[in-house]
PDB file of C-alpha atoms in Angstrom:
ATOM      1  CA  UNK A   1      14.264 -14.730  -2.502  1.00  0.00           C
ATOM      2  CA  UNK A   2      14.207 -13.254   1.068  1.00  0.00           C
ATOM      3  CA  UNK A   3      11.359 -10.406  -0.531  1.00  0.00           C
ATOM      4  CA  UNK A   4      11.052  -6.908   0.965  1.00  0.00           C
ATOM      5  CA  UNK A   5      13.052  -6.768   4.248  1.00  0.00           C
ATOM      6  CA  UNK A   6      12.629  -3.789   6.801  1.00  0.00           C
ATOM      7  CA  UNK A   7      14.860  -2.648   9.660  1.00  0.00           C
ATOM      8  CA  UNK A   8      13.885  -2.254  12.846  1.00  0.00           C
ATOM      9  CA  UNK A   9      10.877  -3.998  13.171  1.00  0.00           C
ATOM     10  CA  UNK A  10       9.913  -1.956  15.942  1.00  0.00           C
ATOM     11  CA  UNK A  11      11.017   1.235  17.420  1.00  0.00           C
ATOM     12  CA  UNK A  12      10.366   3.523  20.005  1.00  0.00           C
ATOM     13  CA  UNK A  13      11.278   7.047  20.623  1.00  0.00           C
ATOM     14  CA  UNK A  14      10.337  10.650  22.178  1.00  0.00           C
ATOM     15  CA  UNK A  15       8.730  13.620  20.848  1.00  0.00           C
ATOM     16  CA  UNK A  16      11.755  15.736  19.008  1.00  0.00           C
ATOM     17  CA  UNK A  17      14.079  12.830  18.389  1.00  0.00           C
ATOM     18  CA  UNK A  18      14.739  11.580  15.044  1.00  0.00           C
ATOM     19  CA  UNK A  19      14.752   8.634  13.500  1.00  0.00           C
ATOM     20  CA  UNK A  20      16.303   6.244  10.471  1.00  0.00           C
ATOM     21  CA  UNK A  21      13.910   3.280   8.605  1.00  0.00           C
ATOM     22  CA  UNK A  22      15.855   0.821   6.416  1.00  0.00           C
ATOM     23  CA  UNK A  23      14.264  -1.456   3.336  1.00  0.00           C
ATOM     24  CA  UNK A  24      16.052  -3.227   1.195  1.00  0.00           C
ATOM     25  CA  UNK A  25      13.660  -4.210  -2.232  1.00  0.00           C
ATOM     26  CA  UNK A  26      13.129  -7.508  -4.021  1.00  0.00           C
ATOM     27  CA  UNK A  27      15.233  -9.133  -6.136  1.00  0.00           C
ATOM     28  CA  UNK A  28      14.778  -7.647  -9.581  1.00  0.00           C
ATOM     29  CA  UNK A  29      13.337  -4.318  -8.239  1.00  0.00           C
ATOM     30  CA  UNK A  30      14.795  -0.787  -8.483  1.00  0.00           C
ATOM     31  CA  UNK A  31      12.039   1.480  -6.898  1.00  0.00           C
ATOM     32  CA  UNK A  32      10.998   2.069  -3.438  1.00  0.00           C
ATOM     33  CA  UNK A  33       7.898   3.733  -2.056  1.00  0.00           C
ATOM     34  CA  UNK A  34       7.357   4.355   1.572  1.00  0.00           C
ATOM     35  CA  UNK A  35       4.168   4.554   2.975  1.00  0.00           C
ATOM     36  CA  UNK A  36       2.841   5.449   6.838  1.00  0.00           C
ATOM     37  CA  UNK A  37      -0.021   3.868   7.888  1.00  0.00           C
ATOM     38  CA  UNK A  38      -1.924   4.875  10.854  1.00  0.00           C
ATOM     39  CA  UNK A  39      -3.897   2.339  12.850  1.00  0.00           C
ATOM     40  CA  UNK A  40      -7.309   1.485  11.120  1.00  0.00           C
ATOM     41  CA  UNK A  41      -6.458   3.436   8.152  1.00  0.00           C
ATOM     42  CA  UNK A  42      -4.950   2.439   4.791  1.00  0.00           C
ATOM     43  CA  UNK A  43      -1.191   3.486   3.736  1.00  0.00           C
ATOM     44  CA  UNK A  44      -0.367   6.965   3.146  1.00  0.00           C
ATOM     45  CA  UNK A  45       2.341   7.806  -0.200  1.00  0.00           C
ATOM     46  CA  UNK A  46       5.032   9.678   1.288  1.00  0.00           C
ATOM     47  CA  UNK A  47       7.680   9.162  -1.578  1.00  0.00           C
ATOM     48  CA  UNK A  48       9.334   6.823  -4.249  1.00  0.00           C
ATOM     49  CA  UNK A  49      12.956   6.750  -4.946  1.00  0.00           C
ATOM     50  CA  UNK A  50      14.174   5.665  -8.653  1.00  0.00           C
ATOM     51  CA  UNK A  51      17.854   5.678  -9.511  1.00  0.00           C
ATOM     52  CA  UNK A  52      18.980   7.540  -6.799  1.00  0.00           C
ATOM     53  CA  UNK A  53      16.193  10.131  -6.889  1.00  0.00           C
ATOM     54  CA  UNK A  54      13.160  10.997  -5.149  1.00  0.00           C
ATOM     55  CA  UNK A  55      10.201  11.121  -8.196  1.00  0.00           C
ATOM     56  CA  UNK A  56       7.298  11.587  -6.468  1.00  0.00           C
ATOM     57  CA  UNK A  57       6.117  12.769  -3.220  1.00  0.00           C
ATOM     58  CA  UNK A  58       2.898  12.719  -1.124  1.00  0.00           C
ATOM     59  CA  UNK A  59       1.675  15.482   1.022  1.00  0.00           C
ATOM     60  CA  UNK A  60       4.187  14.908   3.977  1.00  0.00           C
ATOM     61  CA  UNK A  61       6.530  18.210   5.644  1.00  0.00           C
ATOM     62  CA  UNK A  62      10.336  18.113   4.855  1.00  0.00           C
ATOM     63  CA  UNK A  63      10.612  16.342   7.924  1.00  0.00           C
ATOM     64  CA  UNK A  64      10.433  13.279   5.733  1.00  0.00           C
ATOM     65  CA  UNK A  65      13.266  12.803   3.782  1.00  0.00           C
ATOM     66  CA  UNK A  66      15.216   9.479   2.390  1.00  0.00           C
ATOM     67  CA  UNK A  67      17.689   8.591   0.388  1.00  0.00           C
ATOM     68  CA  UNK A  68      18.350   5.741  -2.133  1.00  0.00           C
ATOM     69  CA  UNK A  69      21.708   3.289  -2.735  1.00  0.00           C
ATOM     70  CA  UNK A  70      23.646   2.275  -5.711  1.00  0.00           C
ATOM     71  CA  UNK A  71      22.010  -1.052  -4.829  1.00  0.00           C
ATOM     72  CA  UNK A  72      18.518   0.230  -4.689  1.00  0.00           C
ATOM     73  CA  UNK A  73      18.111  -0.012  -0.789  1.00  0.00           C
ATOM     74  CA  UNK A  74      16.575   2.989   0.811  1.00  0.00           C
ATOM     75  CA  UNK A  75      16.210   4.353   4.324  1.00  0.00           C
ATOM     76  CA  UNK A  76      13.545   7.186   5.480  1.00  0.00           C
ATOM     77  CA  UNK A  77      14.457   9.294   8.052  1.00  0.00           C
ATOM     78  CA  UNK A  78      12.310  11.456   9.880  1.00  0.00           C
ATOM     79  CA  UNK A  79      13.096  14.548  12.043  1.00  0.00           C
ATOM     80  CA  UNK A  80      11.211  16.384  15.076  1.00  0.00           C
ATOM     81  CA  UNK A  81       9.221  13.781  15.814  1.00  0.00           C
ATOM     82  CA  UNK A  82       5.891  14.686  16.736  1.00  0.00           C
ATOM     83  CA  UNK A  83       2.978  12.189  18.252  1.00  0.00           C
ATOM     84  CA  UNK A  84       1.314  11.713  15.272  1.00  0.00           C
ATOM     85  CA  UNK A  85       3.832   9.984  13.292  1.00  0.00           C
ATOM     86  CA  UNK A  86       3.603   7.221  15.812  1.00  0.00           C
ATOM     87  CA  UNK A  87       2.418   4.557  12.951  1.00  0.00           C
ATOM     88  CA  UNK A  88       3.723   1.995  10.876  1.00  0.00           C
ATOM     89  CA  UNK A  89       6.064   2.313   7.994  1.00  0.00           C
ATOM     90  CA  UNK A  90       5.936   0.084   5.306  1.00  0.00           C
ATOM     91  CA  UNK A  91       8.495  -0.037   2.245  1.00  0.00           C
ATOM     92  CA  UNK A  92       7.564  -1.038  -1.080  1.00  0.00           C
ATOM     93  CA  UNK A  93       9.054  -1.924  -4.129  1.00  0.00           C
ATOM     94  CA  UNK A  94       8.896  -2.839  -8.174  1.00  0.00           C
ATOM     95  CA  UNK A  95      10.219  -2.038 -11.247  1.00  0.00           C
ATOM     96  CA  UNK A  96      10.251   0.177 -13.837  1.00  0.00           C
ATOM     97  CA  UNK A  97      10.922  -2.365 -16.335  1.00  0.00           C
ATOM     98  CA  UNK A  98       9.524  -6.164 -16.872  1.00  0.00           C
ATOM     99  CA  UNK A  99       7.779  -6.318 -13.545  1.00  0.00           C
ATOM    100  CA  UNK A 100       6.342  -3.109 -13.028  1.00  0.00           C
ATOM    101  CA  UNK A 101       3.080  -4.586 -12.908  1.00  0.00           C
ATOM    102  CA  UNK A 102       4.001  -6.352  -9.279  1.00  0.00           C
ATOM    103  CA  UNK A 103       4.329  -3.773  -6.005  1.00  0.00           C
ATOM    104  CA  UNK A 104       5.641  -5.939  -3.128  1.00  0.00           C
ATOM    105  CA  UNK A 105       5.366  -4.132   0.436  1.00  0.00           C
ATOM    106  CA  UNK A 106       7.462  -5.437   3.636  1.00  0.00           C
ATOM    107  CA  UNK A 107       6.429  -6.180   6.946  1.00  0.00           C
ATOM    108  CA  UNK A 108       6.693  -2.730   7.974  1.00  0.00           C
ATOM    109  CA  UNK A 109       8.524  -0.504  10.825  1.00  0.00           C
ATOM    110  CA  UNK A 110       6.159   0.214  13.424  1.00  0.00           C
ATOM    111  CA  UNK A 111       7.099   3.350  15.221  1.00  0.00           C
ATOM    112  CA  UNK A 112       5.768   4.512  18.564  1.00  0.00           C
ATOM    113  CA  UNK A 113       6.594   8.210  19.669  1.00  0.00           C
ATOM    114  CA  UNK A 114       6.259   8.855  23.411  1.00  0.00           C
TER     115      UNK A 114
ATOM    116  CA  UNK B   1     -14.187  14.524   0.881  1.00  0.00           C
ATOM    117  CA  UNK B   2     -11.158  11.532   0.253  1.00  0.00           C
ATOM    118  CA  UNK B   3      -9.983  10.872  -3.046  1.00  0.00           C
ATOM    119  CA  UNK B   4     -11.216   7.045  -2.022  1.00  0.00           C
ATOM    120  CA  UNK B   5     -13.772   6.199   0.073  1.00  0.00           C
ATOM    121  CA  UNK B   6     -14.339   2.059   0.960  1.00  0.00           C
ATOM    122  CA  UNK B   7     -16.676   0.852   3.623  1.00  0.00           C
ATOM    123  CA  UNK B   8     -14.451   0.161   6.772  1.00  0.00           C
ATOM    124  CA  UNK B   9     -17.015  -2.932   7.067  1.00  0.00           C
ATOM    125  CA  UNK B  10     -16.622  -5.327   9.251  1.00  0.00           C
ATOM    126  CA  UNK B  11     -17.888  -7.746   6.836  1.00  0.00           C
ATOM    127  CA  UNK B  12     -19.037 -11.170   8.286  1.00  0.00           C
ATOM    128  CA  UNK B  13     -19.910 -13.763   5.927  1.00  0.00           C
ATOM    129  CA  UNK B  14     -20.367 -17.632   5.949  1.00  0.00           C
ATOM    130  CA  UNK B  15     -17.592 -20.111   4.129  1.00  0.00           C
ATOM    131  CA  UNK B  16     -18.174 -20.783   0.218  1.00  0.00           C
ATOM    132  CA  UNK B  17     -20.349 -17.201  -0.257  1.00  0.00           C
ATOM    133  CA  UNK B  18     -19.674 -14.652  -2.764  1.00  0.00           C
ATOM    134  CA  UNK B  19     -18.069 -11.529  -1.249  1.00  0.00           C
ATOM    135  CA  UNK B  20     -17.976  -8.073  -2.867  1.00  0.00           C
ATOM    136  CA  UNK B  21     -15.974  -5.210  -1.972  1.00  0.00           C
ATOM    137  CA  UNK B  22     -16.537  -1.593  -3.401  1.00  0.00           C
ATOM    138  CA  UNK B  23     -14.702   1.645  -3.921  1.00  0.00           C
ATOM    139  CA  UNK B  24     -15.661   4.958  -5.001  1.00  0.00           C
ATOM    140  CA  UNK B  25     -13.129   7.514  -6.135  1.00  0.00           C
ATOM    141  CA  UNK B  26     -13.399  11.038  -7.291  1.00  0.00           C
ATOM    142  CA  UNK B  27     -10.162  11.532  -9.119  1.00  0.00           C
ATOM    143  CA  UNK B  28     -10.854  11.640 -12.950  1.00  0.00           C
ATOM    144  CA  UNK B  29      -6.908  11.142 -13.790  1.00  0.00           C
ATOM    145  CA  UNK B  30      -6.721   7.533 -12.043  1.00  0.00           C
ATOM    146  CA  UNK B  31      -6.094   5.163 -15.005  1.00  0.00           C
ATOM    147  CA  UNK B  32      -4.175   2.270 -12.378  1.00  0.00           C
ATOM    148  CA  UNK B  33      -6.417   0.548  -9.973  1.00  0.00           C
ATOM    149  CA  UNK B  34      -4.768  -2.503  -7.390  1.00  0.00           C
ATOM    150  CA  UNK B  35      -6.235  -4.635  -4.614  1.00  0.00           C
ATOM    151  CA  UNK B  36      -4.235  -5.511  -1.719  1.00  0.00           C
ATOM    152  CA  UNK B  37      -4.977  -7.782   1.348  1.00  0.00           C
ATOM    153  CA  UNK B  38      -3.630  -7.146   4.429  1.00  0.00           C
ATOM    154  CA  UNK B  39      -3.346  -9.798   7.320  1.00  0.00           C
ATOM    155  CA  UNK B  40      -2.900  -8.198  11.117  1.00  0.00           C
ATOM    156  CA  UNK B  41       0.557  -7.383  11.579  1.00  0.00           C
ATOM    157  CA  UNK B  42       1.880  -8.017   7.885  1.00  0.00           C
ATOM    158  CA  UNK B  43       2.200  -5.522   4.607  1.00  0.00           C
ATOM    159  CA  UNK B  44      -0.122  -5.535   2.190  1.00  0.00           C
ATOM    160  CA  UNK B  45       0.013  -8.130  -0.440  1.00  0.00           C
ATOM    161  CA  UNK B  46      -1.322  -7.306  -3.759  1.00  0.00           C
ATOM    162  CA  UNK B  47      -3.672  -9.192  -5.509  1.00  0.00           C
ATOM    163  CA  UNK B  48      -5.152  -7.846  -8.736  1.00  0.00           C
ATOM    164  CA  UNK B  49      -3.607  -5.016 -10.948  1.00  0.00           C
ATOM    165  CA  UNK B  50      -5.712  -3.765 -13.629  1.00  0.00           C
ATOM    166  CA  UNK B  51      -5.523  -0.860 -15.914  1.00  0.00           C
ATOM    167  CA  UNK B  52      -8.783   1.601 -17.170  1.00  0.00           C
ATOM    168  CA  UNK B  53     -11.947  -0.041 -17.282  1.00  0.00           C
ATOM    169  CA  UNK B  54     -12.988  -3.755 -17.354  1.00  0.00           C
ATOM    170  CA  UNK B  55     -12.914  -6.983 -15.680  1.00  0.00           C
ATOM    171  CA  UNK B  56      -9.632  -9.168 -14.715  1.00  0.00           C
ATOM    172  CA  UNK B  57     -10.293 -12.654 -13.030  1.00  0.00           C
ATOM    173  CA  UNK B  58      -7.199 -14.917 -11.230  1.00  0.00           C
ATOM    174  CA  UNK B  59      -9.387 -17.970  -9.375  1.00  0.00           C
ATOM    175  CA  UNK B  60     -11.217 -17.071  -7.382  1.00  0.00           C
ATOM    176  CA  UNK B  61     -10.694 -13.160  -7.656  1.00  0.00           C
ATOM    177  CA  UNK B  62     -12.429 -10.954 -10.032  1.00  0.00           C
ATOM    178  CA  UNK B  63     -11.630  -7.222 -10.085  1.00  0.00           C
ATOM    179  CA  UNK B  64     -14.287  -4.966 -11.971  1.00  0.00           C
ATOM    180  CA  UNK B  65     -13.867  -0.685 -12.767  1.00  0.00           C
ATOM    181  CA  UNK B  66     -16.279   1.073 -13.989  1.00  0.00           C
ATOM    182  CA  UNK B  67     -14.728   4.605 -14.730  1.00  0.00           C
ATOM    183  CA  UNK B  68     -17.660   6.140 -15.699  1.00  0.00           C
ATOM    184  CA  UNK B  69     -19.078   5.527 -12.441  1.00  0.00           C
ATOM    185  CA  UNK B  70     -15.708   5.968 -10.477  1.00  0.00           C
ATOM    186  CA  UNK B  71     -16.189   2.594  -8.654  1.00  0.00           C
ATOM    187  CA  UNK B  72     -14.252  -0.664  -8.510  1.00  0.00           C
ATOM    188  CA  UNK B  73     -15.265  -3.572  -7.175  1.00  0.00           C
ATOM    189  CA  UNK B  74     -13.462  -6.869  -5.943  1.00  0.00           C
ATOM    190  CA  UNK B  75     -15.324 -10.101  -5.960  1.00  0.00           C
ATOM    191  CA  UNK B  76     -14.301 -13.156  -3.660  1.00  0.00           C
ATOM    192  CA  UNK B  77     -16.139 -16.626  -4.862  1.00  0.00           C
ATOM    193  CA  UNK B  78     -16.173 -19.585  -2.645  1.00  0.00           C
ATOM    194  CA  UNK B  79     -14.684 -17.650   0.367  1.00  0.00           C
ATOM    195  CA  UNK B  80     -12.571 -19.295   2.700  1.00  0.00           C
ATOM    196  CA  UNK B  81     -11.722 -18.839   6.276  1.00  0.00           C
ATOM    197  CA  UNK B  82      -8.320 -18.096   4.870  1.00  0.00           C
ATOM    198  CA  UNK B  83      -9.595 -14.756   3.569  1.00  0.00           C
ATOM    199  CA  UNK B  84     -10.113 -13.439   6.561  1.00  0.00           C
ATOM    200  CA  UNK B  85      -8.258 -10.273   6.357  1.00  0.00           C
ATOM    201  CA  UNK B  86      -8.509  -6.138   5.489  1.00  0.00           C
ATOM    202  CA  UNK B  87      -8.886  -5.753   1.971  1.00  0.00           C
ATOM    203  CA  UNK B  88      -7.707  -1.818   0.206  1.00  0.00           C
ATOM    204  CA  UNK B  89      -8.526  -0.428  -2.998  1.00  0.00           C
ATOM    205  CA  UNK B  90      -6.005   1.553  -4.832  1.00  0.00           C
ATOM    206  CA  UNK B  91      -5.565   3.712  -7.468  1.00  0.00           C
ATOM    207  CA  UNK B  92      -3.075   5.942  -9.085  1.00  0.00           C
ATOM    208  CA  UNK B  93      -2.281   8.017 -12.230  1.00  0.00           C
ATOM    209  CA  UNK B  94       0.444   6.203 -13.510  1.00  0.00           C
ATOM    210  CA  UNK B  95       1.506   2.629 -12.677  1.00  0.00           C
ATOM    211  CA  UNK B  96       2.640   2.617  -8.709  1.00  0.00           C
ATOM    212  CA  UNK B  97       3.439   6.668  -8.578  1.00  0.00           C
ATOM    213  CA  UNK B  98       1.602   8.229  -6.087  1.00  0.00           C
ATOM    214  CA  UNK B  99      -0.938   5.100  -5.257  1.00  0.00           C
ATOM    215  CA  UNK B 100      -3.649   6.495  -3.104  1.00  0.00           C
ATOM    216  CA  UNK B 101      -5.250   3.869  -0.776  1.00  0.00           C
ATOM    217  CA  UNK B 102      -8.661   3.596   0.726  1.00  0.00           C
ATOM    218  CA  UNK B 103      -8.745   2.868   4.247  1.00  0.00           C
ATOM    219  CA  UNK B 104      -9.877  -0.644   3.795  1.00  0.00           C
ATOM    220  CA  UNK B 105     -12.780  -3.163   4.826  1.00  0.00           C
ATOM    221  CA  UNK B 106     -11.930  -5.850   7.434  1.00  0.00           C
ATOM    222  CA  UNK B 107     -13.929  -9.319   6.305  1.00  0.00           C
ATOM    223  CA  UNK B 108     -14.156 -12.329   8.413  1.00  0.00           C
ATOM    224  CA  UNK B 109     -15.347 -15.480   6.803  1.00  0.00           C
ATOM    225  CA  UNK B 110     -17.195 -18.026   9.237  1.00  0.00           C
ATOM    226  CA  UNK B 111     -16.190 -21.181   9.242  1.00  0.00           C
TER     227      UNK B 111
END
């Protein structure tokens, strides 16, 4: 079981640009959270996709958007980037059914804007 | 004020003592409360889940909430060099919705 798997692993990119995260969930799981999580500081919600859908959302602009598959992957893209979203992304996942008591989180994307 | 507030430490303590790590919240509605650890350069992995008030123990972990004090508390026995790591408190409304995270303490355990 290869776990939560992010793509890139590391990314970097101007102010303005925009830019695509990928995560594909555990075995077993059909929800993904992303969080951001700025140096020194624990992870920040931004939103958590169930069957297609986005659920919930944390207090992040539009700028943040994402978008779930048939087969529960997920990418987050963000838009205008601006300095302080240089941070590192991590994807999460469960499930809303036997194992929703286990949230596994990937490595992360860590994202540098210039 | 945060929602959570945890002691960005650095906490330095010898092998084999007893570490504890607090949390204070001020959200009345969180019912779901998580502890993750966090190596440098990795996600966070969690370690206890509990739900409302009480104790849960796995080893050599024991998570304690007290919600009529809005504070949580994870305890570490026999520490191990191996635990050297950033340890955030979580907590949510319902289940993993909308988990708000403290900022985390950073312990080091001394060989």
């Amino acid at each position: 079981d290869a776990g939560v798997t992010q793509s890139p692993t590391h990314l970097i990119k101007t102010r303005g640009q925009q830019v695509t995260l990928r995560c594909s969930p555990k075995s077993g799981h059909d929800t993904v959270s992303w969080y951001q999580q700025a140096l020194g500081q624990g992870p920040q919600f931004i939103f958590q996709y169930y069957e297609e859908e986005e659920r919930q959302r944390g207090n992040f602009p539009d700028r943040f958007s994402g978008h779930q598959f048939p087969n529960y992957s997920s990418e987050l893209n963000v838009n205008a980037l601006l300095l302080g979203d240089s941070a590192l992304y991590l994807c999460a996942s469960t499930s809303q059914g036997t194992l929703k008591e286990t949230q596994y989180f990937g490595p992360g994307t860590r994202l540098l804007v210039l | 004020q945060k929602e959570v507030e945890q002691d960005p430490g650095p906490l330095s303590v010898p092998e084999g003592a007893i570490v504890s790590l607090n949390c204070t919240y001020s959200n009345s509605a969180f019912q779901y409360f998580m502890w993750y650890r966090q190596y440098s350069r990795k996600g966070p992995e969690l370690l206890m889940y509990t739900y409302s008030s009480g104790n849960k123990e796995d080893g050599r972990f024991t998570a304690q909430v007290d919600k009529s004090s809005k504070y949580i508390s994870l305890f570490i026995r026999d520490s191990q060099p191996s635990d050297s790591a950033t340890y955030l408190c979580a907590m949510s409304a319902g289940g993993y919705q909308k988990v708000t995270f403290g900022t985390g303490t950073k312990l080091q355990v001394i060989p």
